[in-house]
PDB file of C-alpha atoms in Angstrom:
ATOM      1  CA  MET A   1     -25.449 -38.414  29.748  1.00 42.00           C
ATOM      2  CA  SER A   2     -25.531 -37.409  26.445  1.00 42.00           C
ATOM      3  CA  GLU A   3     -25.199 -34.045  25.160  1.00 47.00           C
ATOM      4  CA  ASN A   4     -24.464 -32.726  22.641  1.00 56.00           C
ATOM      5  CA  ARG A   5     -22.206 -29.767  22.099  1.00 62.00           C
ATOM      6  CA  GLU A   6     -19.947 -28.526  18.749  1.00 70.00           C
ATOM      7  CA  GLY A   7     -17.036 -28.230  19.362  1.00 84.00           C
ATOM      8  CA  TRP A   8     -14.984 -25.302  17.257  1.00 84.00           C
ATOM      9  CA  PHE A   9     -15.010 -27.031  13.968  1.00 86.00           C
ATOM     10  CA  GLU A  10     -19.508 -28.089  13.486  1.00 87.00           C
ATOM     11  CA  LYS A  11     -18.716 -23.533  15.158  1.00 89.00           C
ATOM     12  CA  THR A  12     -17.357 -22.156  12.876  1.00 90.00           C
ATOM     13  CA  ASP A  13     -18.281 -24.117   9.856  1.00 89.00           C
ATOM     14  CA  ARG A  14     -21.855 -23.488  10.373  1.00 89.00           C
ATOM     15  CA  LEU A  15     -21.004 -19.519  10.712  1.00 91.00           C
ATOM     16  CA  ILE A  16     -19.075 -19.390   7.289  1.00 91.00           C
ATOM     17  CA  VAL A  17     -21.974 -21.132   5.335  1.00 89.00           C
ATOM     18  CA  ASN A  18     -23.797 -18.896   7.463  1.00 91.00           C
ATOM     19  CA  ILE A  19     -22.507 -16.139   5.791  1.00 91.00           C
ATOM     20  CA  LEU A  20     -22.019 -17.260   2.669  1.00 90.00           C
ATOM     21  CA  ARG A  21     -25.494 -18.176   2.891  1.00 90.00           C
ATOM     22  CA  VAL A  22     -26.544 -14.540   3.406  1.00 91.00           C
ATOM     23  CA  LEU A  23     -24.359 -13.030   0.948  1.00 89.00           C
ATOM     24  CA  SER A  24     -26.166 -15.206  -2.304  1.00 89.00           C
ATOM     25  CA  ASN A  25     -28.989 -13.564  -1.051  1.00 91.00           C
ATOM     26  CA  PHE A  26     -28.178 -10.843  -2.812  1.00 91.00           C
ATOM     27  CA  SER A  27     -27.502 -12.729  -5.684  1.00 92.00           C
ATOM     28  CA  GLY A  28     -31.107 -13.287  -5.615  1.00 91.00           C
ATOM     29  CA  ILE A  29     -31.715  -9.223  -4.896  1.00 94.00           C
ATOM     30  CA  PHE A  30     -29.208  -9.447  -8.510  1.00 93.00           C
ATOM     31  CA  LEU A  31     -32.217 -11.767 -10.625  1.00 94.00           C
ATOM     32  CA  ILE A  32     -34.321  -9.738  -9.077  1.00 95.00           C
ATOM     33  CA  GLY A  33     -32.899  -6.007 -10.512  1.00 93.00           C
ATOM     34  CA  ILE A  34     -32.983  -8.732 -13.856  1.00 94.00           C
ATOM     35  CA  MET A  35     -36.127  -9.112 -14.244  1.00 95.00           C
ATOM     36  CA  PHE A  36     -37.470  -5.729 -12.936  1.00 94.00           C
ATOM     37  CA  VAL A  37     -34.973  -4.153 -15.783  1.00 93.00           C
ATOM     38  CA  ALA A  38     -36.142  -6.381 -19.281  1.00 93.00           C
ATOM     39  CA  PHE A  39     -40.025  -6.148 -18.175  1.00 94.00           C
ATOM     40  CA  PHE A  40     -39.656  -2.560 -17.900  1.00 93.00           C
ATOM     41  CA  ASN A  41     -37.507  -2.134 -20.706  1.00 91.00           C
ATOM     42  CA  VAL A  42     -40.340  -4.350 -22.506  1.00 93.00           C
ATOM     43  CA  LEU A  43     -43.483  -2.824 -21.082  1.00 93.00           C
ATOM     44  CA  GLY A  44     -41.555   0.631 -22.561  1.00 92.00           C
ATOM     45  CA  GLU A  45     -41.197  -0.336 -26.430  1.00 91.00           C
ATOM     46  CA  LYS A  46     -44.367  -2.566 -26.041  1.00 89.00           C
ATOM     47  CA  LEU A  47     -46.724   0.545 -24.524  1.00 90.00           C
ATOM     48  CA  PHE A  48     -44.795   3.796 -24.628  1.00 88.00           C
ATOM     49  CA  HIS A  49     -42.447   3.090 -28.408  1.00 84.00           C
ATOM     50  CA  HIS A  50     -39.161   4.166 -25.870  1.00 85.00           C
ATOM     51  CA  GLY A  51     -37.860   1.603 -23.309  1.00 82.00           C
ATOM     52  CA  ILE A  52     -34.868   1.940 -20.267  1.00 80.00           C
ATOM     53  CA  PRO A  53     -32.428   3.534 -21.428  1.00 81.00           C
ATOM     54  CA  MET A  54     -28.870   0.938 -20.777  1.00 82.00           C
ATOM     55  CA  SER A  55     -30.895  -2.141 -19.745  1.00 85.00           C
ATOM     56  CA  THR A  56     -28.603  -4.018 -22.089  1.00 85.00           C
ATOM     57  CA  GLU A  57     -25.942  -2.949 -19.990  1.00 87.00           C
ATOM     58  CA  LEU A  58     -27.338  -3.022 -17.394  1.00 88.00           C
ATOM     59  CA  ILE A  59     -28.585  -6.450 -17.371  1.00 90.00           C
ATOM     60  CA  GLN A  60     -25.145  -7.693 -18.528  1.00 89.00           C
ATOM     61  CA  TYR A  61     -23.367  -6.628 -15.793  1.00 90.00           C
ATOM     62  CA  PHE A  62     -26.388  -7.223 -13.032  1.00 92.00           C
ATOM     63  CA  HIS A  63     -24.752 -11.176 -14.126  1.00 92.00           C
ATOM     64  CA  VAL A  64     -21.230 -10.150 -12.640  1.00 91.00           C
ATOM     65  CA  PRO A  65     -22.552 -10.207  -8.873  1.00 92.00           C
ATOM     66  CA  VAL A  66     -25.670 -12.930  -9.493  1.00 92.00           C
ATOM     67  CA  VAL A  67     -23.163 -15.848 -10.875  1.00 90.00           C
ATOM     68  CA  PHE A  68     -19.864 -14.556  -8.037  1.00 89.00           C
ATOM     69  CA  LEU A  69     -21.462 -13.772  -4.895  1.00 88.00           C
ATOM     70  CA  ALA A  70     -23.800 -16.974  -5.276  1.00 89.00           C
ATOM     71  CA  ALA A  71     -20.829 -19.415  -5.885  1.00 87.00           C
ATOM     72  CA  CYS A  72     -18.873 -19.823  -3.311  1.00 86.00           C
ATOM     73  CA  TYR A  73     -21.683 -20.475  -1.337  1.00 88.00           C
ATOM     74  CA  VAL A  74     -22.682 -23.626  -4.008  1.00 86.00           C
ATOM     75  CA  THR A  75     -18.809 -24.676  -3.254  1.00 83.00           C
ATOM     76  CA  LEU A  76     -19.450 -25.286   0.398  1.00 81.00           C
ATOM     77  CA  ASP A  77     -23.069 -27.177  -0.379  1.00 74.00           C
ATOM     78  CA  ASN A  78     -21.141 -29.499  -2.846  1.00 65.00           C
ATOM     79  CA  GLY A  79     -23.208 -28.390  -6.279  1.00 59.00           C
ATOM     80  CA  HIS A  80     -21.547 -27.057  -9.489  1.00 59.00           C
ATOM     81  CA  THR A  81     -17.734 -26.508  -8.763  1.00 58.00           C
ATOM     82  CA  THR A  82     -18.360 -30.991  -7.595  1.00 62.00           C
ATOM     83  CA  ILE A  83     -18.294 -32.945 -11.000  1.00 66.00           C
ATOM     84  CA  ASP A  84     -18.412 -36.820  -9.647  1.00 69.00           C
ATOM     85  CA  ILE A  85     -20.001 -38.493 -12.412  1.00 74.00           C
ATOM     86  CA  LEU A  86     -16.610 -40.759 -12.550  1.00 76.00           C
ATOM     87  CA  SER A  87     -14.959 -40.515  -9.159  1.00 73.00           C
ATOM     88  CA  SER A  88     -17.273 -41.484  -7.248  1.00 76.00           C
ATOM     89  CA  HIS A  89     -16.954 -44.670  -8.495  1.00 82.00           C
ATOM     90  CA  PHE A  90     -12.883 -44.475  -7.141  1.00 84.00           C
ATOM     91  CA  PRO A  91     -11.855 -45.762  -3.123  1.00 87.00           C
ATOM     92  CA  ARG A  92     -13.002 -43.255  -0.656  1.00 86.00           C
ATOM     93  CA  ALA A  93      -8.404 -42.074  -0.286  1.00 88.00           C
ATOM     94  CA  VAL A  94      -8.044 -41.964  -4.319  1.00 88.00           C
ATOM     95  CA  GLN A  95     -11.208 -39.786  -3.798  1.00 85.00           C
ATOM     96  CA  LYS A  96     -10.094 -37.303  -1.225  1.00 87.00           C
ATOM     97  CA  VAL A  97      -7.054 -37.024  -3.018  1.00 90.00           C
ATOM     98  CA  CYS A  98      -9.008 -35.642  -6.334  1.00 86.00           C
ATOM     99  CA  ASN A  99     -10.993 -33.631  -3.873  1.00 86.00           C
ATOM    100  CA  THR A 100      -7.779 -31.368  -2.527  1.00 91.00           C
ATOM    101  CA  ILE A 101      -5.975 -31.558  -5.812  1.00 92.00           C
ATOM    102  CA  GLY A 102      -8.618 -30.146  -6.343  1.00 88.00           C
ATOM    103  CA  CYS A 103      -9.944 -27.546  -3.649  1.00 90.00           C
ATOM    104  CA  LEU A 104      -5.891 -26.839  -4.108  1.00 95.00           C
ATOM    105  CA  LEU A 105      -6.441 -25.777  -7.692  1.00 95.00           C
ATOM    106  CA  GLY A 106      -9.091 -23.282  -7.226  1.00 92.00           C
ATOM    107  CA  ILE A 107      -7.770 -21.529  -4.076  1.00 95.00           C
ATOM    108  CA  VAL A 108      -5.002 -21.330  -6.482  1.00 97.00           C
ATOM    109  CA  MET A 109      -6.164 -19.730  -9.241  1.00 96.00           C
ATOM    110  CA  CYS A 110      -9.939 -18.131  -8.100  1.00 95.00           C
ATOM    111  CA  SER A 111      -6.907 -16.397  -6.104  1.00 96.00           C
ATOM    112  CA  PHE A 112      -4.588 -15.907  -9.057  1.00 97.00           C
ATOM    113  CA  VAL A 113      -7.560 -13.879 -10.654  1.00 96.00           C
ATOM    114  CA  GLY A 114      -8.804 -11.832  -7.609  1.00 96.00           C
ATOM    115  CA  VAL A 115      -4.956 -10.469  -7.573  1.00 96.00           C
ATOM    116  CA  MET A 116      -5.667  -9.618 -11.386  1.00 96.00           C
ATOM    117  CA  GLY A 117      -9.319  -8.697 -11.076  1.00 95.00           C
ATOM    118  CA  ILE A 118      -7.472  -5.697  -8.627  1.00 96.00           C
ATOM    119  CA  SER A 119      -5.786  -4.066 -10.675  1.00 95.00           C
ATOM    120  CA  ARG A 120      -8.025  -4.508 -13.946  1.00 95.00           C
ATOM    121  CA  MET A 121     -10.017  -2.471 -10.906  1.00 95.00           C
ATOM    122  CA  THR A 122      -7.340   0.430  -9.883  1.00 95.00           C
ATOM    123  CA  GLN A 123      -7.310   0.787 -14.228  1.00 95.00           C
ATOM    124  CA  ALA A 124     -10.920   1.244 -13.527  1.00 93.00           C
ATOM    125  CA  ILE A 125     -11.018   3.929 -11.997  1.00 94.00           C
ATOM    126  CA  ALA A 126      -8.499   5.470 -12.485  1.00 94.00           C
ATOM    127  CA  ASN A 127      -9.594   5.797 -16.209  1.00 92.00           C
ATOM    128  CA  HIS A 128     -13.083   6.395 -14.993  1.00 89.00           C
ATOM    129  CA  THR A 129     -14.630   3.814 -17.681  1.00 88.00           C
ATOM    130  CA  LYS A 130     -17.995   3.767 -18.589  1.00 87.00           C
ATOM    131  CA  SER A 131     -19.870   0.436 -19.448  1.00 83.00           C
ATOM    132  CA  SER A 132     -20.370   2.453 -22.498  1.00 75.00           C
ATOM    133  CA  THR A 133     -18.247   4.586 -24.823  1.00 61.00           C
ATOM    134  CA  THR A 134     -21.436   6.745 -26.227  1.00 62.00           C
ATOM    135  CA  GLY A 135     -20.951   8.456 -22.793  1.00 64.00           C
ATOM    136  CA  ALA A 136     -24.412   7.169 -21.332  1.00 72.00           C
ATOM    137  CA  GLY A 137     -22.713   4.735 -19.473  1.00 79.00           C
ATOM    138  CA  PHE A 138     -21.922   3.827 -15.653  1.00 86.00           C
ATOM    139  CA  PRO A 139     -18.665   3.470 -13.208  1.00 89.00           C
ATOM    140  CA  ILE A 140     -18.121  -0.256 -14.440  1.00 90.00           C
ATOM    141  CA  TRP A 141     -15.635  -0.842 -10.735  1.00 93.00           C
ATOM    142  CA  PRO A 142     -18.164  -1.938  -8.528  1.00 93.00           C
ATOM    143  CA  PHE A 143     -18.972  -4.437 -10.777  1.00 92.00           C
ATOM    144  CA  ILE A 144     -15.159  -5.559 -11.217  1.00 94.00           C
ATOM    145  CA  PHE A 145     -14.999  -4.947  -6.802  1.00 95.00           C
ATOM    146  CA  ILE A 146     -17.880  -7.016  -6.937  1.00 94.00           C
ATOM    147  CA  PHE A 147     -15.840 -10.326  -9.446  1.00 94.00           C
ATOM    148  CA  VAL A 148     -12.266  -9.565  -6.878  1.00 96.00           C
ATOM    149  CA  VAL A 149     -14.324 -10.308  -4.077  1.00 94.00           C
ATOM    150  CA  GLY A 150     -16.612 -13.258  -5.251  1.00 93.00           C
ATOM    151  CA  PHE A 151     -13.528 -15.022  -6.719  1.00 95.00           C
ATOM    152  CA  PHE A 152     -11.667 -14.206  -3.212  1.00 95.00           C
ATOM    153  CA  LEU A 153     -14.747 -15.343  -1.089  1.00 93.00           C
ATOM    154  CA  LEU A 154     -14.486 -18.650  -4.474  1.00 92.00           C
ATOM    155  CA  ALA A 155     -11.014 -18.744  -2.761  1.00 94.00           C
ATOM    156  CA  ILE A 156     -11.739 -19.196   1.094  1.00 93.00           C
ATOM    157  CA  SER A 157     -15.166 -21.112   0.108  1.00 91.00           C
ATOM    158  CA  PHE A 158     -11.852 -23.992  -1.743  1.00 92.00           C
ATOM    159  CA  LEU A 159     -10.202 -23.693   1.367  1.00 93.00           C
ATOM    160  CA  TRP A 160     -12.589 -24.106   3.465  1.00 91.00           C
ATOM    161  CA  ALA A 161     -13.996 -26.968   1.592  1.00 89.00           C
ATOM    162  CA  LEU A 162     -10.314 -28.652   1.387  1.00 91.00           C
ATOM    163  CA  ILE A 163     -10.565 -27.577   5.290  1.00 91.00           C
ATOM    164  CA  ARG A 164     -13.565 -29.644   5.663  1.00 88.00           C
ATOM    165  CA  LEU A 165     -12.317 -32.561   3.189  1.00 87.00           C
ATOM    166  CA  TYR A 166      -9.976 -33.681   6.519  1.00 88.00           C
ATOM    167  CA  CYS A 167     -11.981 -31.969   9.775  1.00 85.00           C
ATOM    168  CA  LYS A 168     -15.238 -33.042   9.116  1.00 77.00           C
ATOM    169  CA  LYS A 169     -16.134 -35.962  11.149  1.00 71.00           C
ATOM    170  CA  GLU A 170     -17.715 -38.365   8.365  1.00 64.00           C
ATOM    171  CA  GLU A 171     -20.518 -39.581   8.665  1.00 58.00           C
ATOM    172  CA  PRO A 172     -22.011 -43.875   7.659  1.00 49.00           C
ATOM    173  CA  VAL A 173     -22.868 -43.518   3.892  1.00 50.00           C
ATOM    174  CA  VAL A 174     -26.495 -44.191   3.140  1.00 50.00           C
ATOM    175  CA  LYS A 175     -27.931 -46.624   0.133  1.00 51.00           C
ATOM    176  CA  LYS A 176     -30.472 -44.140  -1.464  1.00 54.00           C
ATOM    177  CA  PRO A 177     -32.757 -46.048  -3.493  1.00 56.00           C
ATOM    178  CA  GLU A 178     -34.086 -45.789  -6.785  1.00 58.00           C
ATOM    179  CA  GLU A 179     -36.311 -42.677  -8.433  1.00 57.00           C
ATOM    180  CA  GLY A 180     -39.075 -44.417 -10.264  1.00 56.00           C
ATOM    181  CA  GLY A 181     -37.989 -48.278  -9.915  1.00 53.00           C
ATOM    182  CA  ALA A 182     -39.707 -50.910  -9.249  1.00 53.00           C
ATOM    183  CA  GLU A 183     -40.345 -52.810  -5.359  1.00 48.00           C
TER     184      GLU A 183
END
């Protein structure tokens, strides 16, 4: 009788990955926002000789959630934070040590930047900092908040990647056939 039961780790892993995937979807929403702002700005400039005020600033600040809400999901998906061009040739034990060091450095650095971001956000709130010095800007503290949340989520993502490294059952390595080669 073969039961396919998931343990606590698999359930927790799936839950964390799903939460981070949902958050990364907000990144896509802001990316669509960038597209609309750019499109309607160009359309307004060409047709009416007047574009969207502060369109450059909006696009600039919309990049914050695009990057920082997706980075944590990409980390758990072994995306851009894992560069294994050299380490993939190391023995498994050395790879594990390298990944452990990388995750620990990621946790420390992301946590530090997040804490420093809290300080910057409180200054921006206290000083009513706007995106533009011309007076027509918008408050920047929400974007700093997203930045801070993104870095703390990235630190949590590195922590979970570290836990995964030691708790996840190792899957057998299957050699992939080379693409585009003659058989």
